[in-house]
Coordinates of C-alpha atoms and ligand atoms in Angstrom, one line a residue:
Chain Y
M1 CA 0.0 0.0 0.0
I2 CA 1.4 3.3 -1.0
A3 CA -0.3 6.5 0.3
D4 CA 0.3 10.1 0.9
A5 CA -1.5 12.6 3.2
E6 CA -5.2 11.9 3.4
G7 CA -4.7 8.7 1.6
A8 CA -4.1 7.4 5.2
E9 CA -7.8 7.6 5.8
A10 CA -8.5 5.2 3.0
I11 CA -6.1 2.7 4.6
L12 CA -7.7 3.2 8.0
E13 CA -11.1 2.5 6.6
L14 CA -9.9 -0.6 4.8
A15 CA -8.3 -1.9 8.0
A16 CA -11.5 -1.3 9.9
Q17 CA -13.4 -3.5 7.4
D18 CA -10.8 -6.3 7.3
P19 CA -8.3 -6.2 10.2
D20 CA -6.6 -9.4 8.9
L21 CA -5.4 -7.5 5.8
M22 CA -2.8 -5.7 7.9
T23 CA -0.9 -8.8 8.8
K24 CA 0.1 -9.2 5.2
S25 CA 0.4 -5.5 4.3
H26 CA 3.5 -3.3 3.6
I27 CA 2.5 0.3 4.0
I28 CA 4.6 3.1 2.5
F29 CA 3.4 6.4 3.7
I30 CA 4.4 10.0 2.9
P31 CA 2.7 12.3 5.4
K32 CA 3.1 15.6 3.6
G33 CA 2.5 17.5 6.9
T34 CA -0.4 15.3 8.1
N35 CA -0.5 13.5 11.4
Y36 CA -1.6 10.0 10.5
T37 CA 1.6 8.1 11.1
Q38 CA 0.8 6.9 14.6
A39 CA -2.7 5.7 13.5
L40 CA -1.2 3.7 10.7
R41 CA 1.5 2.2 12.9
D42 CA -1.3 1.2 15.4
L43 CA -2.8 -1.0 12.6
K44 CA 0.3 -3.2 13.1
P45 CA 1.0 -3.7 9.4
A46 CA 3.6 -6.4 8.5
Q47 CA 5.9 -3.6 7.4
F48 CA 5.7 0.1 7.8
Y49 CA 7.8 2.9 6.3
E50 CA 7.4 6.6 6.4
G51 CA 9.1 8.7 3.8
P52 CA 9.7 12.4 3.9
S53 CA 8.9 12.8 0.2
Y54 CA 7.9 10.7 -2.8
E55 CA 11.4 11.2 -4.3
A56 CA 13.0 9.9 -1.1
A57 CA 10.6 6.9 -1.1
V58 CA 10.9 5.9 -4.7
Q59 CA 14.0 3.8 -4.4
R60 CA 12.3 1.7 -1.8
I61 CA 9.1 1.5 -3.8
R62 CA 11.1 0.2 -6.8
H63 CA 12.8 -2.3 -4.7
V64 CA 9.6 -3.7 -3.2
L65 CA 7.9 -3.8 -6.6
A66 CA 10.9 -5.6 -8.1
E67 CA 10.9 -8.2 -5.4
A68 CA 7.1 -8.7 -5.6
K69 CA 5.8 -12.2 -5.6
M70 CA 3.0 -13.4 -7.9
G71 CA -0.4 -12.3 -6.6
L72 CA 0.8 -9.1 -5.1
Q73 CA -2.0 -6.5 -4.8
V74 CA -1.0 -2.9 -5.1
Y75 CA -3.2 -0.3 -3.5
L76 CA -2.4 3.4 -4.2
T77 CA -4.3 6.2 -2.4
G78 CA -3.9 9.9 -1.8
T79 CA -3.0 12.7 -4.3
E80 CA -3.2 12.2 -8.1
G81 CA 0.6 12.9 -8.3
L82 CA 1.4 10.1 -5.9
M83 CA -1.0 7.6 -7.6
G84 CA 0.2 8.4 -11.1
Q85 CA 3.9 8.1 -10.3
A86 CA 3.5 4.9 -8.2
Q87 CA 1.3 3.4 -10.9
N88 CA 4.1 4.0 -13.4
E89 CA 6.5 2.2 -11.2
A90 CA 4.2 -0.7 -10.7
M91 CA 3.5 -1.0 -14.5
Q92 CA 7.2 -0.9 -15.2
A93 CA 7.8 -3.6 -12.7
G94 CA 5.4 -5.7 -14.7
I95 CA 2.5 -5.7 -12.3
P96 CA -0.7 -6.2 -14.3
H97 CA -3.2 -3.4 -14.4
S98 CA -5.8 -5.6 -12.8
A99 CA -3.7 -6.0 -9.6
I100 CA -3.5 -2.2 -9.1
Q101 CA -6.2 -0.3 -7.3
T102 CA -6.3 3.4 -6.8
E103 CA -8.4 5.7 -4.6
H104 CA -8.1 9.4 -4.7
R105 CA -8.2 11.2 -1.3
G106 CA -7.4 14.6 -0.1
S107 CA -6.1 17.5 -2.1
V108 CA -7.2 18.0 -5.7
A109 CA -3.7 19.3 -6.5
R110 CA -2.2 18.5 -9.9
R111 CA 1.2 17.5 -10.8
M112 CA 2.1 19.7 -13.8
Q113 CA 4.8 19.5 -16.5
C114 CA 5.8 22.8 -18.0
V115 CA 5.7 22.2 -21.8
H116 CA 8.4 24.8 -22.3
C117 CA 11.2 23.9 -19.9
K118 CA 9.9 20.3 -19.1
G119 CA 10.2 20.9 -15.3
I120 CA 7.6 19.3 -13.1
T121 CA 5.8 21.4 -10.5
E122 CA 4.2 19.4 -7.8
D123 CA 0.9 20.1 -5.9
V124 CA -0.4 22.8 -8.2
I125 CA -3.7 24.1 -6.7
T126 CA -4.4 27.2 -8.8
D127 CA -4.8 28.0 -12.5
P128 CA -2.8 29.8 -13.7
F129 CA 0.3 29.1 -11.7
V130 CA 4.0 29.9 -11.9
C131 CA 6.4 27.2 -13.2
S132 CA 8.7 26.4 -10.2
H133 CA 11.6 25.9 -12.7
C134 CA 11.5 28.6 -15.4
G135 CA 9.1 31.0 -13.9
L136 CA 6.7 31.3 -16.8
N137 CA 3.0 31.8 -16.0
L138 CA 1.2 28.6 -17.0
F139 CA -2.4 27.5 -17.4
V140 CA -3.5 24.0 -16.6
R141 CA -4.4 22.2 -19.8
D142 CA -6.6 19.2 -19.7
H143 CA -4.1 16.9 -21.2
Y144 CA -2.6 14.1 -19.1
S145 CA 0.4 11.9 -19.7
R146 CA 0.5 8.6 -17.8
R147 CA 4.2 8.3 -18.5
L148 CA 4.9 11.6 -16.8
A149 CA 2.0 11.2 -14.3
A150 CA 1.4 14.9 -15.1
Y151 CA -0.9 17.4 -16.8
Q152 CA 0.5 19.9 -19.3
G153 CA 1.1 23.5 -18.4
V154 CA 1.3 26.1 -21.2
C155 CA 2.3 29.7 -21.1
I156 CA -0.8 31.8 -20.6
D157 CA 0.5 35.3 -21.5
A158 CA 2.5 34.5 -24.7
E159 CA 0.2 36.6 -26.8
D160 CA -0.1 39.4 -24.3
P161 CA 2.9 39.4 -22.0
G162 CA 2.1 40.4 -18.4
N163 CA -1.6 39.9 -18.8
V164 CA -2.0 37.0 -16.3
P165 CA -5.5 36.5 -14.9
E166 CA -6.0 36.1 -11.1
P167 CA -5.2 32.6 -10.1
Q168 CA -8.3 30.6 -9.4
E169 CA -8.4 27.5 -7.2
L170 CA -8.7 24.4 -9.3
Y171 CA -12.2 22.9 -9.5
T172 CA -14.0 25.8 -7.9
Chain W
M1 CA 10.4 17.7 -64.3
T2 CA 13.4 18.9 -62.3
I3 CA 12.6 20.9 -59.2
Q4 CA 14.3 24.3 -58.5
F5 CA 14.9 24.3 -54.8
N6 CA 14.2 27.6 -53.0
E7 CA 16.8 29.2 -50.9
E8 CA 14.5 30.4 -48.0
T9 CA 13.9 30.5 -44.3
F10 CA 11.0 29.6 -42.0
R11 CA 12.1 31.9 -39.1
D12 CA 13.6 35.3 -38.4
D13 CA 13.4 37.0 -41.8
Y14 CA 10.9 34.5 -43.2
S15 CA 12.0 34.5 -46.8
F16 CA 9.8 31.4 -47.5
H17 CA 7.8 31.9 -50.7
N18 CA 5.7 29.8 -53.1
S19 CA 6.2 29.8 -56.8
D20 CA 3.2 29.9 -59.2
W21 CA 3.7 26.2 -59.5
A22 CA 3.5 25.7 -55.8
I23 CA 0.4 27.9 -55.4
K24 CA -1.4 26.0 -58.1
R25 CA -0.7 22.6 -56.5
F26 CA -1.4 23.8 -53.0
P27 CA -3.6 21.3 -51.2
F28 CA -6.6 23.5 -50.6
P29 CA -8.5 21.5 -48.0
F30 CA -12.1 22.7 -48.5
H31 CA -14.3 20.8 -50.9
E32 CA -17.3 22.9 -50.1
D33 CA -18.1 26.3 -48.6
S34 CA -18.2 25.1 -45.0
Y35 CA -16.1 22.9 -42.7
M36 CA -16.6 20.4 -39.9
Y37 CA -14.6 17.5 -38.6
A38 CA -15.3 14.2 -40.3
V39 CA -13.6 10.9 -40.9
N40 CA -12.3 12.2 -44.2
M41 CA -10.1 9.4 -45.3
E42 CA -9.5 8.0 -48.8
Q43 CA -7.0 5.7 -50.5
H44 CA -3.5 7.2 -51.1
R45 CA -3.1 5.8 -54.6
G46 CA -1.7 8.7 -56.6
G47 CA -3.6 11.7 -57.9
P48 CA -3.6 14.2 -60.8
E49 CA -0.2 14.7 -62.4
G50 CA 1.8 17.3 -60.6
S51 CA -0.5 17.4 -57.6
V52 CA 0.8 16.8 -54.1
Y53 CA -1.2 13.5 -54.1
E54 CA 0.7 12.0 -57.1
K55 CA 3.7 10.5 -55.3
R56 CA 3.9 8.5 -52.1
F57 CA 6.2 11.2 -50.5
D58 CA 5.8 14.5 -52.3
V59 CA 9.1 16.4 -52.8
D60 CA 8.7 20.1 -53.7
E61 CA 10.7 23.3 -54.0
H62 CA 10.9 23.7 -50.2
Y63 CA 12.7 20.4 -49.6
V64 CA 16.2 21.6 -49.0
S65 CA 15.3 24.6 -46.9
E66 CA 12.8 22.5 -44.8
M67 CA 15.5 20.0 -44.0
R68 CA 17.9 22.8 -42.9
D69 CA 15.1 24.1 -40.6
R70 CA 14.6 20.6 -39.2
A71 CA 18.3 20.3 -38.4
M72 CA 18.2 23.7 -36.5
V73 CA 15.1 22.6 -34.5
L74 CA 16.8 19.3 -33.5
A75 CA 20.0 21.1 -32.6
D76 CA 18.0 23.3 -30.2
D77 CA 15.8 20.5 -28.8
P78 CA 16.8 16.9 -29.5
L79 CA 13.6 15.7 -27.7
R80 CA 11.7 16.4 -31.0
C81 CA 12.9 13.1 -32.2
Q82 CA 12.2 10.1 -30.0
S83 CA 11.9 6.4 -30.5
L84 CA 11.1 3.9 -27.6
P85 CA 13.5 0.9 -27.6
H86 CA 11.0 -1.5 -29.2
M87 CA 10.5 0.8 -32.2
T88 CA 13.9 0.3 -34.0
L89 CA 12.6 -2.3 -36.4
A90 CA 9.7 0.0 -37.4
G91 CA 12.4 2.7 -38.0
W92 CA 14.1 0.4 -40.5
D93 CA 10.7 -0.3 -42.1
L94 CA 10.2 3.4 -42.5
L95 CA 13.7 3.9 -43.9
E96 CA 13.1 1.3 -46.5
L97 CA 9.6 2.6 -47.4
I98 CA 11.0 6.1 -48.0
M99 CA 14.1 5.1 -49.8
V100 CA 12.3 2.8 -52.2
S101 CA 9.5 5.2 -52.8
K102 CA 11.7 8.3 -53.4
S103 CA 14.1 6.4 -55.6
E104 CA 11.3 5.0 -57.7
D105 CA 9.2 8.2 -57.8
Y106 CA 12.1 10.7 -58.3
P107 CA 14.9 8.7 -60.0
D108 CA 16.7 12.0 -61.0
L109 CA 17.0 13.0 -57.3
F110 CA 17.4 9.8 -55.3
E111 CA 19.1 6.5 -55.9
L112 CA 19.0 3.3 -53.9
H113 CA 21.4 0.5 -54.8
R114 CA 20.8 -2.8 -52.9
N115 CA 23.1 -5.8 -52.8
G116 CA 21.7 -8.0 -50.1
N117 CA 21.9 -6.0 -46.9
Q118 CA 24.6 -3.7 -48.3
W119 CA 22.7 -0.5 -49.3
R120 CA 23.9 2.6 -51.0
W121 CA 21.7 5.7 -50.7
V122 CA 22.2 8.7 -52.9
N123 CA 20.3 11.9 -52.1
K124 CA 21.4 14.5 -54.7
P125 CA 19.5 17.6 -53.4
L126 CA 21.1 17.2 -49.9
G127 CA 24.5 16.0 -51.2
I128 CA 24.4 12.6 -49.4
D129 CA 26.0 9.4 -50.6
D130 CA 26.0 6.8 -47.8
T131 CA 26.7 3.1 -47.8
F132 CA 25.3 1.1 -44.8
T133 CA 24.1 -2.3 -43.7
F134 CA 20.4 -2.6 -43.6
L135 CA 19.2 -3.5 -40.0
D136 CA 22.6 -2.7 -38.5
E137 CA 22.3 0.6 -36.6
T138 CA 26.0 0.9 -36.1
T139 CA 26.4 1.7 -39.8
L140 CA 24.3 4.8 -39.8
P141 CA 25.1 8.2 -38.1
Y142 CA 21.6 8.2 -36.4
G143 CA 19.0 5.7 -35.7
P144 CA 17.1 4.6 -38.9
M145 CA 14.0 6.7 -38.3
E146 CA 16.0 9.8 -37.5
Y147 CA 18.4 9.2 -40.4
I148 CA 15.7 9.0 -43.0
T149 CA 13.3 11.7 -41.6
R150 CA 16.1 14.2 -41.6
Q151 CA 15.8 13.7 -45.3
A152 CA 12.1 13.7 -45.7
Q153 CA 9.7 16.7 -45.5
G154 CA 6.9 16.6 -42.9
D155 CA 6.6 15.2 -39.5
F156 CA 6.4 11.4 -38.8
C157 CA 4.6 9.5 -36.1
V158 CA 5.4 5.8 -35.9
L159 CA 2.6 4.0 -34.1
D160 CA 3.0 0.6 -32.5
Q161 CA -0.2 -1.5 -32.9
R162 CA -1.1 -3.8 -30.0
D163 CA -4.3 -4.7 -28.1
D164 CA -6.4 -3.2 -30.9
M165 CA -4.9 0.2 -30.2
L166 CA -2.3 2.5 -31.7
W167 CA 0.5 3.8 -29.5
M168 CA 2.7 6.9 -30.2
D169 CA 6.0 5.1 -29.5
A170 CA 8.3 7.0 -31.9
G171 CA 8.3 10.2 -34.0
M172 CA 10.1 13.0 -35.6
V173 CA 8.1 16.2 -35.0
T174 CA 9.5 19.6 -35.9
T175 CA 6.7 21.1 -38.1
Q176 CA 3.7 20.5 -35.8
A177 CA 0.5 22.4 -35.4
D178 CA 1.1 23.1 -31.7
W179 CA 1.4 19.6 -30.1
S180 CA 4.3 18.0 -28.2
L181 CA 5.8 14.6 -29.1
D182 CA 7.7 14.6 -25.8
F183 CA 4.5 15.0 -23.9
D184 CA 2.5 12.6 -26.1
I185 CA 5.1 9.8 -26.4
G186 CA 3.8 6.5 -25.2
M187 CA 0.1 7.6 -25.3
N188 CA -2.7 5.8 -27.1
F189 CA -4.9 7.1 -29.9
F190 CA -7.6 8.5 -27.5
E191 CA -5.1 9.9 -25.0
W192 CA -3.2 12.0 -27.6
H193 CA -6.4 13.2 -29.2
A194 CA -7.9 14.3 -25.8
P195 CA -7.5 18.1 -26.4
V196 CA -9.5 18.1 -29.6
P197 CA -13.0 19.6 -29.2
L198 CA -16.3 18.1 -30.4
A199 CA -14.8 15.2 -32.4
H200 CA -14.9 12.8 -29.5
E201 CA -18.6 13.4 -29.0
M202 CA -19.2 13.0 -32.7
G203 CA -17.7 9.5 -32.5
I204 CA -15.0 10.5 -35.0
F205 CA -12.1 9.0 -33.2
K206 CA -13.7 5.6 -32.6
R207 CA -14.5 5.2 -36.3
A208 CA -11.1 6.6 -37.4
L209 CA -9.2 4.2 -35.1
K210 CA -11.1 1.2 -36.5
F211 CA -10.2 2.3 -40.0
L212 CA -6.5 2.7 -39.1
L213 CA -6.2 -0.6 -37.4
N214 CA -7.3 -2.3 -40.6
I215 CA -4.9 -0.5 -43.0
Q216 CA -3.0 -3.2 -45.0
Q217 CA 0.5 -3.1 -46.4
G218 CA 0.5 -1.7 -49.9
A219 CA -2.8 0.1 -49.4
P220 CA -2.0 3.4 -47.8
A221 CA -4.6 6.0 -46.9
R222 CA -4.7 9.8 -46.6
R223 CA -6.6 12.8 -45.2
L224 CA -6.2 16.5 -44.9
N225 CA -6.2 18.7 -41.8
W226 CA -5.6 22.4 -41.6
T227 CA -5.0 25.4 -39.3
M228 CA -3.8 29.0 -39.5
T229 CA -0.3 30.3 -38.9
V230 CA 1.0 33.9 -38.7
N231 CA 4.3 34.1 -40.7
P232 CA 5.5 30.9 -42.5
L233 CA 6.8 29.4 -39.3
L234 CA 7.2 25.6 -39.5
D235 CA 8.0 25.0 -35.9
T236 CA 4.8 26.1 -34.2
S237 CA 5.6 23.8 -31.2
P238 CA 4.1 24.2 -27.7
E239 CA 7.7 24.0 -26.5
N240 CA 8.4 27.4 -28.2
Y241 CA 4.9 28.9 -27.9
H242 CA 6.1 31.4 -25.4
K243 CA 8.4 32.7 -28.1
W244 CA 6.2 32.6 -31.2
G245 CA 2.8 33.2 -29.7
I246 CA 3.4 37.0 -29.8
Q247 CA 3.7 36.9 -33.5
K248 CA 0.0 36.3 -33.7
T249 CA -0.5 39.9 -32.5
T250 CA 1.6 41.5 -35.3
L251 CA -1.2 41.2 -37.9
T252 CA -2.5 44.5 -39.3
P253 CA -5.0 45.1 -42.1
E254 CA -2.0 46.1 -44.3
N255 CA 0.2 43.0 -43.7
I256 CA -2.4 40.3 -43.2
G257 CA -2.4 39.2 -46.9
A258 CA 1.3 38.5 -46.7
K259 CA 1.6 37.3 -43.1
Q260 CA -1.4 35.1 -42.5
H261 CA -0.9 31.6 -43.9
L262 CA -3.3 28.8 -44.3
R263 CA -1.5 25.7 -43.0
V264 CA -2.5 22.4 -44.5
E265 CA -1.4 19.0 -43.5
L266 CA -1.4 16.1 -45.9
Q267 CA -1.6 13.2 -43.6
T268 CA -0.9 9.7 -44.9
F269 CA -1.0 6.3 -43.3
F270 CA 1.2 3.3 -44.3
R271 CA 1.3 -0.2 -42.8
L272 CA 5.0 -1.2 -42.2
P273 CA 5.9 -4.8 -43.2
R274 CA 8.2 -6.3 -40.5
S275 CA 7.0 -4.4 -37.4
N276 CA 3.3 -4.2 -38.3
A277 CA 3.6 -0.6 -37.1
L278 CA 1.7 2.2 -38.8
V279 CA 3.5 5.2 -40.0
F280 CA 1.7 8.6 -40.1
P281 CA 3.6 11.2 -42.1
I282 CA 2.2 14.7 -41.6
R283 CA 3.3 16.9 -44.4
C284 CA 2.8 20.6 -43.8
Y285 CA 2.1 23.1 -46.7
L286 CA 1.9 26.8 -46.1
C287 CA 0.3 29.4 -48.4
S288 CA -0.2 33.1 -47.7
F289 CA -3.7 34.6 -48.0
Q290 CA -2.6 36.8 -50.8
D291 CA -1.3 33.9 -52.8
L292 CA -4.5 31.9 -52.2
M293 CA -6.6 34.9 -53.4
T294 CA -5.1 34.5 -56.9
M295 CA -7.5 31.6 -57.3
P296 CA -11.0 33.3 -57.3
K297 CA -12.7 30.1 -56.2
W298 CA -10.5 29.7 -53.2
G299 CA -11.0 33.4 -52.2
R300 CA -14.8 33.0 -52.2
R301 CA -14.6 29.7 -50.3
L302 CA -12.0 30.6 -47.7
H303 CA -14.1 33.6 -46.6
R304 CA -17.2 31.5 -46.2
V305 CA -15.4 28.7 -44.3
V306 CA -13.6 31.1 -41.9
R307 CA -16.8 33.1 -41.3
D308 CA -19.0 30.1 -40.5
L309 CA -16.5 27.9 -38.6
P310 CA -17.8 27.0 -35.1
E311 CA -16.2 29.0 -32.3
E312 CA -14.8 25.9 -30.6
L313 CA -12.8 25.1 -33.7
A314 CA -11.5 28.6 -34.3
T315 CA -10.4 28.7 -30.6
Y316 CA -8.7 25.3 -30.7
K317 CA -6.9 26.3 -34.0
G318 CA -5.8 29.4 -32.2
F319 CA -7.2 32.2 -34.5
I320 CA -10.3 33.3 -32.7
D321 CA -8.8 36.7 -31.8
N322 CA -7.7 37.3 -35.4
R323 CA -10.8 36.1 -37.0
P324 CA -12.5 39.5 -37.4
M325 CA -9.4 40.9 -39.2
M326 CA -9.2 37.8 -41.4
L327 CA -12.9 38.3 -42.4
D328 CA -12.4 41.9 -43.2
Y329 CA -9.6 40.9 -45.5
L330 CA -11.2 37.8 -47.0
S331 CA -14.6 39.4 -47.6
Q332 CA -13.0 41.6 -50.3
F333 CA -12.6 38.4 -52.3
D334 CA -16.1 37.1 -51.9
D335 CA -18.6 38.5 -54.4
G336 CA -21.3 36.0 -53.4
L337 CA -21.1 33.9 -56.6
P338 CA -21.5 30.1 -56.2
T339 CA -18.4 27.9 -56.2
S340 CA -17.8 24.7 -58.0
R341 CA -17.7 21.4 -56.0
G342 CA -14.4 19.9 -55.0
V343 CA -11.0 21.3 -53.9
W344 CA -9.4 22.1 -57.3
P345 CA -9.1 25.8 -58.2
D346 CA -10.8 25.3 -61.6
L347 CA -9.1 28.5 -62.8
D348 CA -10.3 28.0 -66.4
T349 CA -14.0 27.7 -65.5
E350 CA -14.6 29.7 -62.4
P351 CA -15.5 33.4 -63.0
A352 CA -13.1 36.1 -62.0
L353 CA -13.9 38.2 -59.0
K354 CA -16.7 40.7 -59.6
K355 CA -15.4 44.0 -58.2
S356 CA -18.0 45.6 -56.0
S357 CA -18.6 49.4 -56.3
Ligands
LIG401 C1 -2.5 7.5 -36.1 C2 -2.5 8.6 -36.7 C3 -2.8 9.9 -36.0 C4 -2.0 10.6 -35.2 C5 -0.5 10.3 -34.8 C6 -2.7 11.8 -34.9 C7 -2.2 12.8 -34.0 C8 -2.8 14.0 -33.7 C9 -2.3 15.0 -32.8 C10 -1.0 14.9 -32.1 C11 -3.2 16.0 -32.7 C12 -3.1 17.2 -31.9 C13 -3.8 17.1 -30.6 C14 -3.5 18.2 -29.6 O1 -4.1 19.3 -29.7 O2 -2.6 18.0 -28.8 C15 -4.3 15.6 -33.6 C16 -5.5 16.4 -33.9 C17 -6.5 15.9 -34.6 N1 -6.7 14.7 -35.2 FE1 -5.3 13.2 -35.3 N2 -3.9 11.8 -35.5 C18 -4.0 10.6 -36.2 C19 -5.1 10.2 -36.9 C20 -6.2 10.9 -37.1 C21 -7.3 10.5 -37.9 C22 -7.4 9.2 -38.7 C23 -8.3 11.4 -37.8 C24 -9.6 11.3 -38.5 C25 -10.7 11.9 -38.2 C26 -7.8 12.5 -36.9 C27 -8.4 13.6 -36.5 C28 -7.9 14.7 -35.8 C29 -8.6 15.9 -35.6 C30 -9.9 16.3 -36.2 C31 -7.7 16.7 -34.9 C32 -7.9 18.2 -34.5 C33 -7.2 19.0 -35.6 C34 -7.5 20.5 -35.7 O3 -8.7 20.9 -35.5 O4 -6.6 21.2 -36.1 N3 -6.5 12.1 -36.5 N4 -4.1 14.4 -34.2

């Protein structure tokens, strides 16, 4: 089970329904400032790891997936960015699509790739937003790459430099 | 005929120009006075002599300059050419298809000499004379797809076919209408078409995919697509949009005839023999409004198409803001007379423009 932030709640709910599950589970959790760690530990999973960021956790995720035995079930929950990236890792490790479940929880933030500089900006919650790499003002295009686990960001003021609308929260 | 290759640029001073010959054979995409998306596909089995449909891979006066522009784009951004590891065989298939087609269709420009797997390729316009071993990558300066598409006009998408789906797993994309190969690589047919308005709801992509999956070797197909470009800029990439987008605002009533170009893509589809991949060449033709207006039928029709195009399409194609200025210009070439059916200019039979007032 790989989760970040409010994804912990989905795991807590699963465990409440089926306490046996935890005896076989390996939980990889990235808190992102939330306080669920103790609650998850209290479930007494077979293995528990807390990572400070997805990037820090990814080596371990790869290792676990590479060592996976037949019949491994992968459960991904939390932000879109976490689920998309971890799903890529699982697919690359040869885990069939049918063995991967996802459940979105918490922030609606998007992981964005700047089409101009190719830099990824994590946890984007407004449209437009500023690319964290090249500083261009980008709008959030509804075009998603599973390979990058990211949506596409495109310069919003190319035709009228400096004319950048007030950022709106996504999905409001 | 032998082709006189233009010395011209598609950037900076934009010295690109069309000869009278190129204007007459321009693939005007509108067969009637209005336009909407459709599954507009037909067999690619030649066409009228001299037309862009005649040969499998059309070579025209822009060939040498377009290849120079491609080399510049690639030097700036090598990610415009990508091939996933399983696509190398399809790259060889494509190299063979282009070399065989061009040497047969343009024997005065291209030669292919084959002795088993020892091949010699002569490309006279680009001054290339290379000997290599077919299917041995180490004998070419680039991978096979990159090698041959640096010598062929138009973009190329090479689609892997598996699970009744097409996957964008390789491509050479430097003359695109604002889409990114680097972003789309690895996507399937529905995923890379996601940004297109209306066509999904119309069921166009479902039917188009079914058609494409069934394309057989030796029976290629083709269709046209079009958009608008200010200045004859080939590289209208999203990667560089923050640099070229501003050019759209430089149109004035005085310069629009020269600056505004109709951009037409001749898209063809070939099944490849060894890999069973599908190759999708997208050949871009540019023509300024003022050159198009030399054909009275095209003047009348372009005005009506641009005027009546649904807003979603004008927005997606990126000319909604300039549409009023385009219509002011184009309306001068529409005297309201009816137009003949079909895309051809019919210069001998269509009436000259009736001057108003
Ligand atoms: C396998 C070959 C094909 C490839 C690789 C391909 C690729 C693309 C790409 C990359 C775009 C741009 C999407 C964007 O905005 O990011 C596009 C647009 C489009 N495609 Fe395709 N396409 C293919 C076949 C077809 C076919 C057979 C049809 C037939 C109906 C079609 C219809 C369209 C339409 C209508 C658009 C919007 C174009 C516009 O309004 O300017 N495509 N295609």
